[in-house]
Short mmCIF file of C-alpha atoms in Angstrom, two decimals:
data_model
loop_
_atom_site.label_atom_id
_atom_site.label_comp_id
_atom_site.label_asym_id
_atom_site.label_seq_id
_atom_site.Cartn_x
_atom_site.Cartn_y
_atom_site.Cartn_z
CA UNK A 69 142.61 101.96 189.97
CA UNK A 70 139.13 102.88 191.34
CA UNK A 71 136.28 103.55 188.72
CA UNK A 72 132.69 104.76 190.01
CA UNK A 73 130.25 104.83 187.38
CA UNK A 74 126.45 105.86 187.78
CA UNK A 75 126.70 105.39 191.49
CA UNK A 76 123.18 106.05 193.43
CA UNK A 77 121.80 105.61 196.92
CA UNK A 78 118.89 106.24 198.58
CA UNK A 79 117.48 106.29 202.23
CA UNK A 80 114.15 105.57 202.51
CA UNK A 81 112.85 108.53 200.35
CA UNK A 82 116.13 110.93 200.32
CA UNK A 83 118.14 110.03 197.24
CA UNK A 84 122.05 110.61 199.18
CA UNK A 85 124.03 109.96 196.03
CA UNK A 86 122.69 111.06 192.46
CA UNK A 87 124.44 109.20 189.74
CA UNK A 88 127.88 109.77 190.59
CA UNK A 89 130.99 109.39 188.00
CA UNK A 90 134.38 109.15 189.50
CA UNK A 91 138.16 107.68 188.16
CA UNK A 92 141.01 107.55 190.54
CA UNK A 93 144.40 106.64 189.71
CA UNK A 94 147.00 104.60 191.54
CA UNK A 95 148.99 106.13 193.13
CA UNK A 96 146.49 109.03 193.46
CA UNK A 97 145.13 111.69 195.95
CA UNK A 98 141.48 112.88 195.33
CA UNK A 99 139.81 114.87 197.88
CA UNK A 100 136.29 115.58 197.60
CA UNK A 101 134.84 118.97 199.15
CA UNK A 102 131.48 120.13 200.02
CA UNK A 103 128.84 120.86 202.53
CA UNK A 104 127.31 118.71 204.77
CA UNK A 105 124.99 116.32 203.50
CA UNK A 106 126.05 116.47 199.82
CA UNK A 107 126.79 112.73 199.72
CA UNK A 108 130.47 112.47 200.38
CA UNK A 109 130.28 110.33 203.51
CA UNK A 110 128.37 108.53 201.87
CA UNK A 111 129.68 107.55 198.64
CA UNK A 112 133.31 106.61 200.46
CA UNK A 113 130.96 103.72 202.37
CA UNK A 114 129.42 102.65 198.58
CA UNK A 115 133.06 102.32 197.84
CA UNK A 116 134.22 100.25 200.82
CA UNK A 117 130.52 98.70 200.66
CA UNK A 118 129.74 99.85 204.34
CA UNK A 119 126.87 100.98 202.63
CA UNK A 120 125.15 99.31 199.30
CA UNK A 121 124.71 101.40 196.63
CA UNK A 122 121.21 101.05 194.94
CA UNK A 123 122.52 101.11 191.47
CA UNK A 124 126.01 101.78 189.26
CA UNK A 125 129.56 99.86 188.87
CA UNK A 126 132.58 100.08 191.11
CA UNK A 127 135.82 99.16 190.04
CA UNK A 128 139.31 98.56 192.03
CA UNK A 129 141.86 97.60 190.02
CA UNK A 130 141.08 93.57 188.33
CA UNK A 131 137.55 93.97 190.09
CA UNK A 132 134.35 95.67 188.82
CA UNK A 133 130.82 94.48 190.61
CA UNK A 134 127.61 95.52 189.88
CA UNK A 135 126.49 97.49 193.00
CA UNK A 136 122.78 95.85 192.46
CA UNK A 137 123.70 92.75 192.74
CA UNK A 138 126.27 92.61 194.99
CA UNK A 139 127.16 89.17 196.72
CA UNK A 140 129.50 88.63 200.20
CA UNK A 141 132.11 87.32 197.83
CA UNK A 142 132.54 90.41 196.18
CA UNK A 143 131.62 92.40 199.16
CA UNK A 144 134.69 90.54 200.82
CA UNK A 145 136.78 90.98 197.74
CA UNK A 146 135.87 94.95 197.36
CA UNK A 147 137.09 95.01 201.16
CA UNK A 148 140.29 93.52 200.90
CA UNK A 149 141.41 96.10 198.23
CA UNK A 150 140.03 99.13 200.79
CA UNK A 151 140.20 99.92 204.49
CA UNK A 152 138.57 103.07 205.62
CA UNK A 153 140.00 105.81 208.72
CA UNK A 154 136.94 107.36 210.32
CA UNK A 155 136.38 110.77 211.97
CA UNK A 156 135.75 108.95 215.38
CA UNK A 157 138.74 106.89 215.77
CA UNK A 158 136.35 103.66 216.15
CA UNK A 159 139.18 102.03 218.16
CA UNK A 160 138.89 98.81 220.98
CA UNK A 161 139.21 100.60 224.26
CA UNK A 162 140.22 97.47 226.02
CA UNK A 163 142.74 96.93 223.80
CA UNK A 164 146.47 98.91 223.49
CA UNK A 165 147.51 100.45 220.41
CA UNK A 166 149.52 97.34 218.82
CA UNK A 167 146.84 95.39 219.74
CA UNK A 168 144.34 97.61 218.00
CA UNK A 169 146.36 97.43 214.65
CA UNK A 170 146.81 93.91 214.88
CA UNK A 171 143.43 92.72 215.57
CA UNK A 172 142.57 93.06 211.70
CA UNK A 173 145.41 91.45 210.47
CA UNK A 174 144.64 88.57 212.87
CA UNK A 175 141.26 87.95 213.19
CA UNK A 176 139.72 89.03 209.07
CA UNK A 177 143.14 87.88 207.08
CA UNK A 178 144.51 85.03 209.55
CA UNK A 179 148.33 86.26 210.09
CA UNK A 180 150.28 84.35 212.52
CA UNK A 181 150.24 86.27 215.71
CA UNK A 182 154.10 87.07 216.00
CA UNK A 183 154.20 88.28 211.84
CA UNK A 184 150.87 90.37 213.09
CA UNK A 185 152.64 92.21 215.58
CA UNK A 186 156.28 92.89 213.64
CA UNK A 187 154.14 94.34 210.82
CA UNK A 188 151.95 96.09 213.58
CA UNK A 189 154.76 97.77 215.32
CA UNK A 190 156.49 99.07 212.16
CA UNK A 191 153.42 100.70 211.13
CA UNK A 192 152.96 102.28 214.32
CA UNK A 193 156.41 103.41 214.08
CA UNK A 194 155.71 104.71 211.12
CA UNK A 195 152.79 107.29 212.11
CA UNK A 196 155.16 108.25 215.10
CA UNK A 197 153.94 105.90 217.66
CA UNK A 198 156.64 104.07 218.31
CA UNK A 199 156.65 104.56 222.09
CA UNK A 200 153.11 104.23 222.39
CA UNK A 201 152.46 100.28 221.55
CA UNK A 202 151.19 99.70 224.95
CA UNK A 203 149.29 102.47 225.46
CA UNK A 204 145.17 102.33 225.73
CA UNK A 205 143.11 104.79 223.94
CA UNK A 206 142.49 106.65 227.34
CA UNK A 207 146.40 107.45 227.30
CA UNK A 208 146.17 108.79 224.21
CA UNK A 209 145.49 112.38 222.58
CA UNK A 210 143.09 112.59 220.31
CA UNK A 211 145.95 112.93 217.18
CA UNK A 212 147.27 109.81 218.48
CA UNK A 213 144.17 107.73 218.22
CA UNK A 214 143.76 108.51 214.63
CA UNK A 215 147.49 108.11 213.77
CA UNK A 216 146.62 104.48 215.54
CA UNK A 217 143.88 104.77 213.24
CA UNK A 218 145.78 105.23 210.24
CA UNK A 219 148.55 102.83 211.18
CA UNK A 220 146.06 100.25 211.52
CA UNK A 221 144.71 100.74 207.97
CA UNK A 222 148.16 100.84 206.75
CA UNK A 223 148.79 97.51 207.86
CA UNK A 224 146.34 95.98 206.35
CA UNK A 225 148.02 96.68 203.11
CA UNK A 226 145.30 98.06 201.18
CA UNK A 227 145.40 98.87 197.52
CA UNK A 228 143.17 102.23 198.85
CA UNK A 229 142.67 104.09 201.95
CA UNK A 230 139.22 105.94 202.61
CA UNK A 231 139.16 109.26 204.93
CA UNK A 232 136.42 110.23 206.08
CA UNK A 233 137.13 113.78 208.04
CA UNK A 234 139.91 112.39 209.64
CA UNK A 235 140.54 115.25 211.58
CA UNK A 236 137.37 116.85 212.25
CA UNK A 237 136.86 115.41 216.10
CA UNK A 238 140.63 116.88 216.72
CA UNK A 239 141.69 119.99 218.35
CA UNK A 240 143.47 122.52 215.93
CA UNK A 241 146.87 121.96 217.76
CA UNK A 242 146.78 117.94 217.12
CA UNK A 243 145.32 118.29 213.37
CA UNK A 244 149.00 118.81 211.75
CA UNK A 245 150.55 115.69 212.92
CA UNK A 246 147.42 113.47 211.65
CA UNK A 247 148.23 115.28 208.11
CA UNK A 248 151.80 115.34 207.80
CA UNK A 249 151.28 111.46 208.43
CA UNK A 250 148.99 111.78 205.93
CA UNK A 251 151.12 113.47 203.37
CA UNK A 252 153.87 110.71 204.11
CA UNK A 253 151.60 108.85 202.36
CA UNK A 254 150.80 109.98 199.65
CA UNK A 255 154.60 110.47 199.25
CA UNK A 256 154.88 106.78 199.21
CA UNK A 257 152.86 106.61 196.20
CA UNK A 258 149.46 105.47 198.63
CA UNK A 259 146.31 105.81 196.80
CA UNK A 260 143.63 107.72 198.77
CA UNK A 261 140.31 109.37 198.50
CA UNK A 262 139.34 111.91 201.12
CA UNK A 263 136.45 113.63 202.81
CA UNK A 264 137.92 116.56 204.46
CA UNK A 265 137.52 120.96 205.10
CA UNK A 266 141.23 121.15 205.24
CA UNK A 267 141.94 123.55 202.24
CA UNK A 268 145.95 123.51 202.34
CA UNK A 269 146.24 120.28 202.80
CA UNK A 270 143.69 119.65 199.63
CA UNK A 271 146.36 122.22 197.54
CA UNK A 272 149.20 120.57 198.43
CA UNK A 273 148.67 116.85 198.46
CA UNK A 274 145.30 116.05 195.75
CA UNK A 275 146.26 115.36 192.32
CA UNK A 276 142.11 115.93 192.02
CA UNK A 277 139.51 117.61 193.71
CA UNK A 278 135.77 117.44 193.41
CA UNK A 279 133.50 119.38 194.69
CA UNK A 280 130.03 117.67 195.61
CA UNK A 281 126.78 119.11 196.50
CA UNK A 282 123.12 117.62 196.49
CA UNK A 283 124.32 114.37 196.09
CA UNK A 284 126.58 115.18 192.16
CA UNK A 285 129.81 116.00 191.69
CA UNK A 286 129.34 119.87 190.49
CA UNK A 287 132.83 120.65 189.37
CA UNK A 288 136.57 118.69 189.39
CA UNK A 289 139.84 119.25 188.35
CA UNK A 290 143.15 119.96 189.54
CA UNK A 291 143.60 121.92 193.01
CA UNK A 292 144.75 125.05 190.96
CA UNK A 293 141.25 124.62 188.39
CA UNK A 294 139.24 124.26 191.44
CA UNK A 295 140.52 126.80 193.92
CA UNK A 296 141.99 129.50 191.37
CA UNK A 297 140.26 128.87 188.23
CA UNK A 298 136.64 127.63 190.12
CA UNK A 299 134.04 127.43 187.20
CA UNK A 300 130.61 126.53 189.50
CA UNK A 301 129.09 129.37 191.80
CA UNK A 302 128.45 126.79 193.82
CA UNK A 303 131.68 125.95 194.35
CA UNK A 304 132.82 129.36 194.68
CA UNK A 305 130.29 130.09 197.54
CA UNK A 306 131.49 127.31 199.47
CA UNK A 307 135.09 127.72 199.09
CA UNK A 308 134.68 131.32 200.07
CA UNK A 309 132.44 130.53 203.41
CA UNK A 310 135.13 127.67 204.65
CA UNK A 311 137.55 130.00 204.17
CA UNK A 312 135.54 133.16 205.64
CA UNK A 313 138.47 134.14 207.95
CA UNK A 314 141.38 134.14 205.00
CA UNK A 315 141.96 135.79 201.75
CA UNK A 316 139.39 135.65 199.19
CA UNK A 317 140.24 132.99 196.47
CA UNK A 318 141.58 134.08 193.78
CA UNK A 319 140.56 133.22 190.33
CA UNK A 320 138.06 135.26 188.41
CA UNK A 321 134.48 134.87 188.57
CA UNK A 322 132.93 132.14 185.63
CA UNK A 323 132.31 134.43 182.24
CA UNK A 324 128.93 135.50 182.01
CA UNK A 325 128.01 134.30 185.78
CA UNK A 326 126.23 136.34 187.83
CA UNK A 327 127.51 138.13 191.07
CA UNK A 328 127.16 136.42 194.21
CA UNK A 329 125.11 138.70 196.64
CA UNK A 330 126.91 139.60 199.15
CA UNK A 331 130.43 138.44 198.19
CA UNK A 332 133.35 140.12 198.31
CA UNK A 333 135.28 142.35 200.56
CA UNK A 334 132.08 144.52 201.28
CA UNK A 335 129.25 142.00 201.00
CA UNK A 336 129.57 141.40 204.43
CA UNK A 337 128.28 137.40 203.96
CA UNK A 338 127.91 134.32 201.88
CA UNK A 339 124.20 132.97 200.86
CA UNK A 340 123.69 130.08 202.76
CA UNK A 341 124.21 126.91 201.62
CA UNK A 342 122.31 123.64 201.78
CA UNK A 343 123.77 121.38 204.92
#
């Protein structure tokens, strides 16, 4: 489904992304973990090309490009198979919630108005919006916007959707509707990668987790080889800090690693990491 192979990026003279590898499946959920500024932002906009990546070959599905020489053909083509749900909603104020969802399908792929708004409406429906189609932004919570969000990237009909922290500008009461909308889909066999600090949802829905830091993938694998079974210190310290106020992960340290100062029920702190 989606092959990333040798993936870079630069800005100006801070190399983001540091020849990245990555396969995802159809039908798949990979979630990729790790501090801020390690590059995962940033390597879901190579993927939807909201950013160009400097060098390295992205495949979806029948299409492979060459990032270097990418062309608006294939920039247009990479797009159609992709849409991408932001942090921050990014949604028309002036506009209600069907009209938000439909504006895509009108405006960048040319559906008649009334088939626009059918398909609209049944994926607002859908995310549990059904009541809300004329509702503004302003009249919605937070969770709603992004399940607009969502339901707008579901109509599109995407062979991938892209999260990117979808429920990091949410308050902790509205984040569990925004991922058991999310877990719907992956039910329905949708392919998704996402950026995201929610542990339980990463063990219960990926089929893959990687962990990035410093712009590489440092380790991957199943949730239970990444959270139970974690290989990379690295890894391990940041698992442990995100998860500072629950039970230590279990799993025993890598053979041969050294202790991580300060670890462990009476270390009393985590080194810090690179953000």
């Amino acid at each position: 489904m989606i092959k990333l192979d040798d993936i870079w990026k630069a800005f100006h003279h801070n190399q983001v992304l540091k020849g990245i590898d990555l396969e995802v499946r159809k039908g798949e959920v990979v979630v990729l973990l790790g501090p801020s500024g390690s590059g995962k932002s940033t390597l879901l906009r190579c993927i939807n090309c909201l950013e160009r990546a400097d060098k390295g070959t992205i495949r979806i599905g029948d299409l492979e490009v060459d990032t270097a020489q990418l062309r608006k053909p294939q920039i247009a083509a990479l797009r159609r198979k992709t849409t991408m749900v932001f942090q921050n909603y990014n949604l028309f104020r002036n506009k209600t919630a069907l009209e938000n969802v439909m504006e895509g399908l009108v405006v960048v792929q040319g559906i008649p108005v009334k088939v626009a708004r059918e398909r609209s409406a049944a994926c607002l429906d859908k995310v549990g919006l059904g009541d809300r189609f004329n509702h503004f932004p302003s009249q919605l919570s937070g969770g709603q916007q992004q399940r607009v969000g969502i339901a707008r990237a579901m109509a599109m009909d995407p062979e991938v959707i892209l999260f990117d922290e979808p429920t990091s500008s949410l308050d902790p009461e509205v984040v569990g509707g925004v991922l058991d909308v999310m877990k719907g889909l992956a039910r329905d066999g949708m392919t998704m990668v996402v950026v995201t600090h929610e542990m339980a949802f990463a063990r219960e829905v990926a089929n893959h987790v990687a962990f990035m830091d410093g712009g590489v993938i440092v380790e991957e694998g199943t949730p239970a080889q990444v959270f139970e079974r974690t290989r990379e210190l690295r890894t391990r310290a940041f698992l442990q800090r995100v998860r500072r106020d629950g039970p230590a992960l279990a799993g025993p340290a890598p053979a041969g690693a050294a202790a991580i100062p300060g670890a462990g029920p009476a270390g009393g702190g985590l080194p810090a990491l690179q953000r």
